[in-house]
mmCIF file of C-alpha atoms in Angstrom:
data_model
loop_
_atom_site.group_PDB
_atom_site.id
_atom_site.type_symbol
_atom_site.label_atom_id
_atom_site.label_comp_id
_atom_site.label_asym_id
_atom_site.label_seq_id
_atom_site.Cartn_x
_atom_site.Cartn_y
_atom_site.Cartn_z
ATOM 1 C CA MET A 22 159.891 119.413 154.833
ATOM 2 C CA SER A 23 159.410 121.580 151.734
ATOM 3 C CA SER A 24 158.118 120.330 148.449
ATOM 4 C CA GLU A 25 159.654 121.322 145.170
ATOM 5 C CA THR A 26 157.971 121.621 141.878
ATOM 6 C CA PRO A 27 159.933 119.649 139.303
ATOM 7 C CA GLY A 28 161.359 121.685 136.588
ATOM 8 C CA PRO A 29 161.415 120.930 132.942
ATOM 9 C CA GLY A 30 163.109 117.639 132.132
ATOM 10 C CA GLN A 31 163.029 116.385 135.737
ATOM 11 C CA ASP A 32 161.537 112.984 136.542
ATOM 12 C CA THR A 33 158.284 113.157 138.444
ATOM 13 C CA GLY A 34 158.587 109.619 139.710
ATOM 14 C CA GLN A 35 155.422 108.651 137.892
ATOM 15 C CA GLY A 36 155.123 106.507 134.794
ATOM 16 C CA SER A 37 155.475 108.599 131.704
ATOM 17 C CA GLY A 38 153.139 107.426 128.964
ATOM 18 C CA PRO A 39 152.742 108.916 125.542
ATOM 19 C CA ASP A 40 151.294 112.358 125.329
ATOM 20 C CA PRO A 41 147.624 112.022 124.586
ATOM 21 C CA GLY A 42 147.946 114.938 122.304
ATOM 22 C CA GLN A 43 150.397 113.006 120.197
ATOM 23 C CA ALA A 44 148.174 109.998 119.712
ATOM 24 C CA GLY A 45 147.799 109.001 116.148
ATOM 25 C CA ALA A 46 144.757 109.971 114.242
ATOM 26 C CA ASP A 47 143.765 106.312 113.938
ATOM 27 C CA GLY A 48 143.238 106.061 117.705
ATOM 28 C CA THR A 49 145.997 103.508 118.246
ATOM 29 C CA GLY A 50 147.782 105.679 120.806
ATOM 30 C CA GLN A 51 150.993 105.490 118.792
ATOM 31 C CA GLY A 52 152.747 108.595 117.618
ATOM 32 C CA THR A 53 152.668 109.094 113.921
ATOM 33 C CA GLY A 54 156.147 110.500 113.906
ATOM 34 C CA ARG A 55 157.804 107.217 115.041
ATOM 35 C CA PRO A 56 159.135 104.826 112.483
ATOM 36 C CA GLY A 57 156.772 101.917 112.150
ATOM 37 C CA GLY A 58 154.147 103.626 114.246
ATOM 38 C CA HIS A 59 151.395 101.680 112.519
ATOM 39 C CA GLU A 60 152.968 98.230 113.219
ATOM 40 C CA ARG A 61 151.931 95.920 116.062
ATOM 41 C CA HIS A 62 154.335 95.574 118.978
ATOM 42 C CA GLY A 63 155.326 92.402 120.892
ATOM 43 C CA ALA A 64 155.245 88.663 120.151
ATOM 44 C CA HIS A 65 151.492 88.443 120.675
ATOM 45 C CA GLY A 66 150.824 90.993 118.010
ATOM 46 C CA ARG A 67 153.091 89.439 115.369
ATOM 47 C CA VAL A 68 151.428 87.553 112.549
ATOM 48 C CA ARG A 69 152.388 83.884 112.955
ATOM 49 C CA SER A 70 153.708 81.822 110.104
ATOM 50 C CA GLY A 71 151.980 78.709 108.808
ATOM 51 C CA GLY A 72 154.460 76.459 110.577
ATOM 52 C CA GLU A 73 153.883 78.193 113.893
ATOM 53 C CA ARG A 74 150.141 77.908 113.510
ATOM 54 C CA TRP A 75 150.465 74.182 112.804
ATOM 55 C CA GLU A 76 152.644 73.688 115.879
ATOM 56 C CA ALA A 77 150.112 75.526 118.026
ATOM 57 C CA PHE A 78 147.290 73.426 116.546
ATOM 58 C CA LYS A 79 149.154 70.207 117.321
ATOM 59 C CA LYS A 80 149.508 71.244 120.972
ATOM 60 C CA SER A 81 145.876 72.293 121.305
ATOM 61 C CA PRO A 82 142.880 70.027 122.070
ATOM 62 C CA PHE A 83 141.570 70.736 118.574
ATOM 63 C CA LEU A 84 143.881 68.211 116.899
ATOM 64 C CA PRO A 85 142.690 65.101 118.807
ATOM 65 C CA ALA A 86 139.111 66.371 118.599
ATOM 66 C CA THR A 87 139.395 66.714 114.816
ATOM 67 C CA VAL A 88 141.001 63.291 114.484
ATOM 68 C CA LEU A 89 138.217 61.792 116.602
ATOM 69 C CA VAL A 90 135.582 63.251 114.284
ATOM 70 C CA PHE A 91 137.024 61.267 111.371
ATOM 71 C CA ILE A 92 137.706 58.158 113.471
ATOM 72 C CA LEU A 93 134.135 58.064 114.781
ATOM 73 C CA ALA A 94 132.731 58.528 111.296
ATOM 74 C CA ALA A 95 134.874 55.664 109.993
ATOM 75 C CA ALA A 96 133.980 53.503 112.998
ATOM 76 C CA ALA A 97 130.264 54.065 112.385
ATOM 77 C CA GLY A 98 130.559 52.951 108.770
ATOM 78 C CA LEU A 99 132.755 49.981 109.605
ATOM 79 C CA PHE A 100 130.462 48.914 112.448
ATOM 80 C CA ALA A 101 127.403 48.900 110.196
ATOM 81 C CA GLY A 102 129.333 47.282 107.367
ATOM 82 C CA SER A 103 130.885 44.471 109.397
ATOM 83 C CA TYR A 104 127.608 43.398 110.984
ATOM 84 C CA THR A 105 125.659 43.708 107.730
ATOM 85 C CA TYR A 106 128.291 41.764 105.788
ATOM 86 C CA THR A 107 128.333 38.859 108.217
ATOM 87 C CA MET A 108 124.753 38.738 109.499
ATOM 88 C CA ALA A 109 122.289 40.318 107.066
ATOM 89 C CA ASN A 110 122.440 37.557 104.450
ATOM 90 C CA PRO A 111 124.096 34.439 105.904
ATOM 91 C CA THR A 112 125.173 31.979 103.220
ATOM 92 C CA PRO A 113 126.173 28.332 103.788
ATOM 93 C CA HIS A 114 129.831 27.621 103.156
ATOM 94 C CA HIS A 115 130.768 24.439 104.995
ATOM 95 C CA ILE A 116 128.162 22.383 106.879
ATOM 96 C CA PRO A 117 129.383 19.057 108.312
ATOM 97 C CA THR A 118 126.610 16.464 107.933
ATOM 98 C CA ALA A 119 126.418 12.828 109.024
ATOM 99 C CA VAL A 120 124.893 10.056 106.917
ATOM 100 C CA VAL A 121 124.000 6.793 108.681
ATOM 101 C CA GLY A 122 123.635 3.541 106.771
ATOM 102 C CA ASP A 123 124.182 2.802 103.122
ATOM 103 C CA PRO A 124 124.320 6.094 101.180
ATOM 104 C CA ALA A 125 123.445 4.113 98.024
ATOM 105 C CA THR A 126 119.906 3.477 99.283
ATOM 106 C CA PRO A 127 117.734 4.971 96.492
ATOM 107 C CA GLN A 128 115.673 7.354 98.600
ATOM 108 C CA LEU A 129 118.602 8.455 100.756
ATOM 109 C CA LYS A 130 120.853 8.896 97.728
ATOM 110 C CA LEU A 131 118.206 10.964 95.939
ATOM 111 C CA PHE A 132 117.586 13.113 99.000
ATOM 112 C CA VAL A 133 121.291 13.770 99.719
ATOM 113 C CA ALA A 134 121.875 14.723 96.081
ATOM 114 C CA GLY A 135 118.900 17.097 96.149
ATOM 115 C CA LEU A 136 120.026 18.639 99.439
ATOM 116 C CA ASP A 137 123.543 19.143 98.123
ATOM 117 C CA LYS A 138 122.084 20.899 95.086
ATOM 118 C CA ALA A 139 119.851 23.082 97.267
ATOM 119 C CA LEU A 140 122.896 24.048 99.371
ATOM 120 C CA PRO A 141 125.463 24.239 96.565
ATOM 121 C CA GLY A 142 128.937 23.179 97.542
ATOM 122 C CA SER A 143 128.358 23.505 101.280
ATOM 123 C CA LEU A 144 127.328 19.990 102.341
ATOM 124 C CA LYS A 145 130.291 18.056 103.795
ATOM 125 C CA VAL A 146 129.090 14.497 104.252
ATOM 126 C CA THR A 147 130.678 11.984 106.640
ATOM 127 C CA ARG A 148 129.401 8.415 106.833
ATOM 128 C CA TYR A 149 128.775 6.737 110.210
ATOM 129 C CA ASP A 150 127.926 3.104 110.811
ATOM 130 C CA SER A 151 125.323 3.662 113.521
ATOM 131 C CA GLN A 152 122.992 6.242 115.023
ATOM 132 C CA ALA A 153 124.984 6.062 118.251
ATOM 133 C CA GLN A 154 128.162 7.156 116.478
ATOM 134 C CA ALA A 155 126.334 9.965 114.717
ATOM 135 C CA ARG A 156 124.760 11.108 117.972
ATOM 136 C CA GLY A 157 128.213 11.195 119.544
ATOM 137 C CA ALA A 158 129.363 13.434 116.680
ATOM 138 C CA ILE A 159 126.447 15.765 117.474
ATOM 139 C CA GLU A 160 127.443 15.927 121.145
ATOM 140 C CA GLU A 161 131.009 16.733 120.141
ATOM 141 C CA GLN A 162 129.639 19.462 117.816
ATOM 142 C CA GLN A 163 131.266 17.836 114.816
ATOM 143 C CA VAL A 164 128.090 17.664 112.680
ATOM 144 C CA PHE A 165 124.940 19.771 112.406
ATOM 145 C CA ALA A 166 122.541 17.156 111.046
ATOM 146 C CA VAL A 167 122.181 13.387 110.717
ATOM 147 C CA LEU A 168 120.563 11.862 107.621
ATOM 148 C CA SER A 169 119.391 8.263 107.544
ATOM 149 C CA GLY A 170 116.943 6.129 105.504
ATOM 150 C CA ASP A 171 115.066 2.903 106.072
ATOM 151 C CA GLY A 172 113.854 2.293 102.506
ATOM 152 C CA ARG A 173 110.489 3.999 103.073
ATOM 153 C CA LYS A 174 111.437 7.483 104.224
ATOM 154 C CA VAL A 175 114.380 9.683 105.070
ATOM 155 C CA ARG A 176 114.969 10.886 108.591
ATOM 156 C CA MET A 177 116.696 14.215 109.236
ATOM 157 C CA ASP A 178 117.851 14.801 112.813
ATOM 158 C CA LEU A 179 118.753 18.415 113.457
ATOM 159 C CA THR A 180 120.441 20.048 116.415
ATOM 160 C CA GLY A 181 119.123 23.524 117.106
ATOM 161 C CA ALA A 182 121.517 23.886 120.005
ATOM 162 C CA SER A 183 124.463 23.662 117.601
ATOM 163 C CA GLY A 184 123.139 26.631 115.655
ATOM 164 C CA ALA A 185 119.580 27.848 115.230
ATOM 165 C CA SER A 186 120.331 29.436 111.861
ATOM 166 C CA VAL A 187 121.814 26.220 110.459
ATOM 167 C CA ALA A 188 118.951 24.103 111.807
ATOM 168 C CA GLN A 189 116.413 26.454 110.228
ATOM 169 C CA LEU A 190 118.275 26.328 106.915
ATOM 170 C CA PHE A 191 118.335 22.514 106.982
ATOM 171 C CA ALA A 192 114.656 22.256 107.894
ATOM 172 C CA GLU A 193 113.522 24.574 105.104
ATOM 173 C CA ALA A 194 115.801 22.996 102.483
ATOM 174 C CA GLY A 195 114.941 19.434 103.586
ATOM 175 C CA ALA A 196 111.191 19.999 103.289
ATOM 176 C CA LYS A 197 111.545 21.504 99.803
ATOM 177 C CA VAL A 198 113.911 18.797 98.561
ATOM 178 C CA GLY A 199 111.710 15.990 99.889
ATOM 179 C CA LYS A 200 108.645 17.449 98.224
ATOM 180 C CA ALA A 201 110.443 17.991 94.901
ATOM 181 C CA ALA A 202 111.969 14.502 94.902
ATOM 182 C CA GLY A 203 108.828 12.745 96.085
ATOM 183 C CA VAL A 204 110.628 11.464 99.179
ATOM 184 C CA SER A 205 108.935 11.286 102.569
ATOM 185 C CA VAL A 206 111.072 13.221 105.053
ATOM 186 C CA GLU A 207 110.809 13.159 108.848
ATOM 187 C CA ILE A 208 112.484 16.177 110.427
ATOM 188 C CA LYS A 209 113.233 16.245 114.148
ATOM 189 C CA ASP A 210 115.274 18.534 116.388
ATOM 190 C CA VAL A 211 117.105 16.136 118.684
ATOM 191 C CA LYS A 212 118.979 18.897 120.554
ATOM 192 C CA PRO A 213 116.611 21.848 120.840
ATOM 193 C CA LEU A 214 117.311 25.253 122.321
ATOM 194 C CA GLN A 215 115.872 26.197 125.684
ATOM 195 C CA LYS A 216 112.319 27.576 125.682
ATOM 196 C CA GLY A 217 113.385 30.987 126.939
ATOM 197 C CA ASP A 218 115.825 31.384 124.037
ATOM 198 C CA PRO A 219 114.106 30.079 120.884
ATOM 199 C CA ARG A 220 116.433 31.983 118.532
ATOM 200 C CA GLY A 221 119.611 31.009 120.344
ATOM 201 C CA LEU A 222 120.725 34.629 120.798
ATOM 202 C CA ALA A 223 120.823 34.871 124.591
ATOM 203 C CA LEU A 224 124.315 33.363 124.836
ATOM 204 C CA PHE A 225 125.547 35.841 122.233
ATOM 205 C CA TYR A 226 124.019 38.737 124.158
ATOM 206 C CA ILE A 227 125.520 37.820 127.512
ATOM 207 C CA SER A 228 128.937 37.294 125.925
ATOM 208 C CA LEU A 229 128.596 40.626 124.108
ATOM 209 C CA ALA A 230 127.727 42.307 127.409
ATOM 210 C CA ALA A 231 130.841 40.854 129.037
ATOM 211 C CA VAL A 232 133.045 42.021 126.164
ATOM 212 C CA ILE A 233 131.658 45.573 126.058
ATOM 213 C CA ILE A 234 131.549 46.129 129.819
ATOM 214 C CA GLY A 235 135.019 44.619 130.092
ATOM 215 C CA PHE A 236 136.798 47.272 128.044
ATOM 216 C CA VAL A 237 134.430 50.079 129.080
ATOM 217 C CA GLY A 238 135.360 49.274 132.686
ATOM 218 C CA ALA A 239 139.031 49.518 131.783
ATOM 219 C CA ILE A 240 138.434 52.884 130.127
ATOM 220 C CA GLN A 241 136.649 54.181 133.207
ATOM 221 C CA LEU A 242 139.469 53.011 135.469
ATOM 222 C CA SER A 243 141.966 54.822 133.274
ATOM 223 C CA VAL A 244 139.922 58.043 133.546
ATOM 224 C CA HIS A 245 138.599 58.020 137.098
ATOM 225 C CA ALA A 246 141.231 55.894 138.859
ATOM 226 C CA ARG A 247 144.315 57.027 136.973
ATOM 227 C CA GLY A 248 146.512 56.783 140.062
ATOM 228 C CA LEU A 249 146.207 52.987 140.382
ATOM 229 C CA ASN A 250 149.533 51.211 140.231
ATOM 230 C CA PRO A 251 149.876 48.078 138.036
ATOM 231 C CA VAL A 252 149.034 45.450 140.676
ATOM 232 C CA GLU A 253 146.147 47.536 141.969
ATOM 233 C CA ARG A 254 144.824 48.066 138.458
ATOM 234 C CA ILE A 255 144.842 44.325 137.693
ATOM 235 C CA CYS A 256 143.124 43.594 141.016
ATOM 236 C CA PHE A 257 140.344 46.045 140.240
ATOM 237 C CA HIS A 258 139.954 44.471 136.789
ATOM 238 C CA ILE A 259 139.417 41.137 138.526
ATOM 239 C CA ALA A 260 136.979 42.691 141.003
ATOM 240 C CA TYR A 261 134.644 44.327 138.494
ATOM 241 C CA SER A 262 134.859 41.282 136.208
ATOM 242 C CA LEU A 263 133.717 38.890 138.931
ATOM 243 C CA LEU A 264 130.947 41.184 140.149
ATOM 244 C CA GLY A 265 129.804 42.206 136.660
ATOM 245 C CA ALA A 266 129.733 38.617 135.393
ATOM 246 C CA PHE A 267 127.720 37.569 138.434
ATOM 247 C CA ALA A 268 125.201 40.334 137.675
ATOM 248 C CA ILE A 269 124.863 39.247 134.028
ATOM 249 C CA ALA A 270 124.305 35.585 134.904
ATOM 250 C CA ALA A 271 121.919 36.399 137.751
ATOM 251 C CA VAL A 272 119.739 38.691 135.634
ATOM 252 C CA VAL A 273 119.509 36.303 132.669
ATOM 253 C CA ASP A 274 118.968 33.142 134.740
ATOM 254 C CA TRP A 275 117.370 34.088 138.067
ATOM 255 C CA LEU A 276 115.534 37.300 137.199
ATOM 256 C CA LEU A 277 114.413 36.790 133.592
ATOM 257 C CA GLY A 278 114.523 32.998 133.399
ATOM 258 C CA ALA A 279 115.658 33.189 129.764
ATOM 259 C CA LEU A 280 118.326 30.531 130.259
ATOM 260 C CA ASP A 281 118.932 27.716 132.696
ATOM 261 C CA LEU A 282 122.650 28.220 133.185
ATOM 262 C CA PRO A 283 125.187 25.991 134.896
ATOM 263 C CA PHE A 284 125.569 29.035 137.086
ATOM 264 C CA VAL A 285 129.092 28.822 138.476
ATOM 265 C CA GLN A 286 130.619 27.726 135.177
ATOM 266 C CA SER A 287 128.784 30.369 133.134
ATOM 267 C CA TRP A 288 129.624 33.029 135.717
ATOM 268 C CA LEU A 289 133.344 32.228 135.567
ATOM 269 C CA ILE A 290 133.347 32.127 131.742
ATOM 270 C CA LEU A 291 131.756 35.572 131.698
ATOM 271 C CA ALA A 292 134.225 36.833 134.319
ATOM 272 C CA LEU A 293 137.198 35.566 132.306
ATOM 273 C CA THR A 294 135.724 37.180 129.184
ATOM 274 C CA MET A 295 135.232 40.522 130.935
ATOM 275 C CA PHE A 296 138.714 40.462 132.451
ATOM 276 C CA THR A 297 140.294 39.562 129.113
ATOM 277 C CA SER A 298 138.448 42.352 127.319
ATOM 278 C CA GLY A 299 139.498 44.885 129.955
ATOM 279 C CA MET A 300 143.116 43.827 129.831
ATOM 280 C CA VAL A 301 143.149 43.967 126.022
ATOM 281 C CA PHE A 302 142.262 47.669 126.275
ATOM 282 C CA THR A 303 144.874 48.137 129.012
ATOM 283 C CA MET A 304 147.486 46.502 126.785
ATOM 284 C CA PHE A 305 146.696 48.844 123.905
ATOM 285 C CA ASN A 306 146.555 51.787 126.307
ATOM 286 C CA THR A 307 150.087 50.916 127.364
ATOM 287 C CA LEU A 308 151.310 50.686 123.776
ATOM 288 C CA LEU A 309 149.313 53.477 122.122
ATOM 289 C CA GLY A 310 148.164 55.782 124.905
ATOM 290 C CA ARG A 311 145.007 57.770 124.237
ATOM 291 C CA TRP A 312 144.363 56.011 120.898
ATOM 292 C CA ALA A 313 143.956 52.584 122.529
ATOM 293 C CA MET A 314 140.232 52.525 121.824
ATOM 294 C CA ILE A 315 140.827 52.171 118.074
ATOM 295 C CA PRO A 316 142.481 48.701 118.061
ATOM 296 C CA THR A 317 140.324 47.549 120.987
ATOM 297 C CA TRP A 318 137.109 48.422 119.162
ATOM 298 C CA GLY A 319 138.414 46.918 115.927
ATOM 299 C CA LEU A 320 139.511 43.641 117.501
ATOM 300 C CA MET A 321 136.678 43.057 119.950
ATOM 301 C CA VAL A 322 133.657 44.650 118.255
ATOM 302 C CA LEU A 323 134.204 45.091 114.521
ATOM 303 C CA LEU A 324 135.951 41.756 114.006
ATOM 304 C CA GLY A 325 135.400 39.647 117.107
ATOM 305 C CA ASN A 326 131.647 39.881 117.715
ATOM 306 C CA PRO A 327 130.350 39.349 114.145
ATOM 307 C CA SER A 328 132.673 36.372 113.677
ATOM 308 C CA SER A 329 131.928 34.814 117.077
ATOM 309 C CA GLY A 330 129.226 32.476 115.768
ATOM 310 C CA GLY A 331 126.778 33.700 118.384
ATOM 311 C CA ALA A 332 124.262 35.505 116.172
ATOM 312 C CA VAL A 333 124.998 33.527 112.997
ATOM 313 C CA SER A 334 126.521 30.042 113.222
ATOM 314 C CA TRP A 335 130.027 29.742 111.863
ATOM 315 C CA PRO A 336 129.092 27.509 108.844
ATOM 316 C CA LEU A 337 127.028 30.444 107.516
ATOM 317 C CA LEU A 338 129.759 33.031 108.011
ATOM 318 C CA PRO A 339 132.335 33.905 105.347
ATOM 319 C CA SER A 340 134.907 31.122 105.629
ATOM 320 C CA LEU A 341 137.839 33.270 106.747
ATOM 321 C CA LEU A 342 135.803 35.029 109.430
ATOM 322 C CA GLY A 343 134.466 31.702 110.670
ATOM 323 C CA HIS A 344 138.015 30.495 111.299
ATOM 324 C CA ILE A 345 139.377 33.752 112.700
ATOM 325 C CA GLY A 346 136.463 34.222 115.087
ATOM 326 C CA GLN A 347 137.257 31.049 117.011
ATOM 327 C CA TRP A 348 140.652 32.496 117.994
ATOM 328 C CA LEU A 349 139.378 35.834 119.281
ATOM 329 C CA PRO A 350 137.978 36.449 122.787
ATOM 330 C CA PRO A 351 134.309 37.003 121.748
ATOM 331 C CA GLY A 352 134.209 33.787 119.726
ATOM 332 C CA ALA A 353 135.971 31.814 122.425
ATOM 333 C CA SER A 354 133.512 33.115 125.012
ATOM 334 C CA VAL A 355 130.471 32.153 122.915
ATOM 335 C CA ASN A 356 131.901 28.689 122.222
ATOM 336 C CA ALA A 357 132.738 28.031 125.871
ATOM 337 C CA GLN A 358 129.328 29.247 127.039
ATOM 338 C CA HIS A 359 127.502 27.325 124.333
ATOM 339 C CA THR A 360 129.163 24.048 125.260
ATOM 340 C CA ALA A 361 128.639 24.619 128.991
ATOM 341 C CA VAL A 362 124.897 25.174 128.538
ATOM 342 C CA TYR A 363 123.970 22.635 125.851
ATOM 343 C CA PHE A 364 126.741 20.045 125.673
ATOM 344 C CA GLN A 365 127.767 19.408 129.263
ATOM 345 C CA GLY A 366 130.206 16.548 129.558
ATOM 346 C CA HIS A 367 131.684 17.324 126.136
ATOM 347 C CA GLN A 368 133.793 20.338 126.984
ATOM 348 C CA HIS A 369 136.406 21.584 124.551
ATOM 349 C CA LEU A 370 139.636 23.009 125.912
ATOM 350 C CA ARG A 371 140.386 25.425 123.088
ATOM 351 C CA PRO A 372 137.931 28.249 124.010
ATOM 352 C CA TYR A 373 139.357 28.430 127.533
ATOM 353 C CA LEU A 374 142.909 28.417 126.221
ATOM 354 C CA VAL A 375 142.080 31.221 123.784
ATOM 355 C CA LEU A 376 140.599 33.405 126.552
ATOM 356 C CA ALA A 377 143.432 32.627 128.945
ATOM 357 C CA GLY A 378 146.028 33.239 126.225
ATOM 358 C CA TRP A 379 144.682 36.700 125.403
ATOM 359 C CA ALA A 380 144.444 37.545 129.101
ATOM 360 C CA LEU A 381 148.025 36.445 129.807
ATOM 361 C CA LEU A 382 149.383 38.219 126.723
ATOM 362 C CA SER A 383 147.641 41.450 127.691
ATOM 363 C CA CYS A 384 148.824 41.254 131.293
ATOM 364 C CA ALA A 385 152.386 40.486 130.203
ATOM 365 C CA VAL A 386 152.530 43.440 127.793
ATOM 366 C CA PHE A 387 151.032 45.769 130.401
ATOM 367 C CA TRP A 388 153.431 44.569 133.094
ATOM 368 C CA PHE A 389 156.555 44.610 130.955
ATOM 369 C CA TRP A 390 155.905 48.126 129.628
ATOM 370 C CA ARG A 391 154.042 49.392 132.696
ATOM 371 C CA HIS A 392 156.286 52.466 132.810
ATOM 372 C CA ARG A 393 154.624 53.571 129.546
ATOM 373 C CA HIS A 394 151.073 53.225 130.859
ATOM 374 C CA PRO A 395 149.492 56.681 131.373
ATOM 375 C CA GLY A 396 148.493 55.882 134.934
ATOM 376 C CA GLY A 397 149.922 55.047 138.331
ATOM 377 C CA ARG A 398 151.455 57.266 140.951
ATOM 378 C CA ASP A 399 154.914 57.967 142.296
ATOM 379 C CA LYS A 400 155.724 56.252 145.592
ATOM 380 C CA ALA A 401 159.050 58.008 146.197
ATOM 381 C CA PRO A 402 159.017 60.179 149.392
ATOM 382 C CA ALA A 403 159.471 63.917 149.060
ATOM 383 C CA HIS A 404 163.002 65.237 149.651
ATOM 384 C CA ALA A 405 163.589 66.201 153.255
ATOM 385 C CA GLY A 406 163.738 69.882 153.999
ATOM 386 C CA ARG A 407 161.560 71.113 151.147
ATOM 387 C CA GLY A 408 158.028 70.602 150.000
ATOM 388 C CA THR A 409 157.010 69.710 146.510
ATOM 389 C CA SER A 410 154.553 71.768 144.610
ATOM 390 C CA PRO A 411 152.228 70.185 142.078
ATOM 391 C CA ALA A 412 154.468 71.514 139.344
ATOM 392 C CA ASP A 413 157.461 69.709 140.871
ATOM 393 C CA ALA A 414 155.697 66.387 141.331
ATOM 394 C CA PRO A 415 156.728 63.782 138.754
ATOM 395 C CA ALA A 416 154.108 62.543 136.354
ATOM 396 C CA GLY A 417 152.520 59.182 137.073
ATOM 397 C CA MET A 418 153.174 56.121 135.002
#
């Protein structure tokens, strides 16, 4: 077989690039004789408009990262502000107080008037006929102190278990008022806190742990166990809530001895709190997707924990927060735990109903709109006769 040398104008069969000798003087490799030789070629080289740049930014990870920078900055300020506003300088607003006997008794009348002046506008006095009735009001957590007089001195019965901050306020104010009025005052804590928890904060801490771990657990499930279907997801919420609550109660009671808990009851309260907190995040994750942490943090941490009455008793909180806090999961958890530990036999139904109501609402929203939740997996079998590539597989719920 003979080979031929291609003549002028014949195709060599090789790619024909621009003649190096005709490269532009600027080194771009483009001929200077072509129209527009100095312009960029192709879509990648074209200068994008402002609208196109914005669209590309919205589709990039830089948009959510930028938004998170501002959200985290705002959350930091709000976190510090909410706790400082409610806890740094507690002020009495509404303190139910029992008076036993005749309030017209000179010493008792003088002392009550002085105490009301020392706690301006906050003393809400209710008269009881006997000490037994007043003690029953203490057990029902209807009053924070009982005042009585026998003609020689005034007796002030406090209940530290109802609120250490309120009891301390009463004790300090009562001693000053008695001294100023020349009235002999006997102050006694008839319902003290346990020795391992002299400030009454342990119940707040264990409830706070249940709240935080509850929604953090839900976040971790959404990240690391994304493929869980709705029933499976709820079951795993129950599992980590029961085990986590058991760990909290065991450490505080058995290991540290800080509290003598009614173990099973406290364990189940903590478990219900943790489950409710986790499902609240799951509800918001269903409704808002990746931004679910914002309302969860706002509801449970910024608003719920400071207004729970755990660190500062509700009579010393701003009035509105004191009322709102009792209807949020953190406040309900603290109230239920507080009554279980210190006022056994005088249980209130409302805290349990509040926790159960939030849990049921969250589960119902998640279940009803479960197709919107960014998790789950497809159970439909692949079509016979052809495989499915990852690109063909439908996205999970």
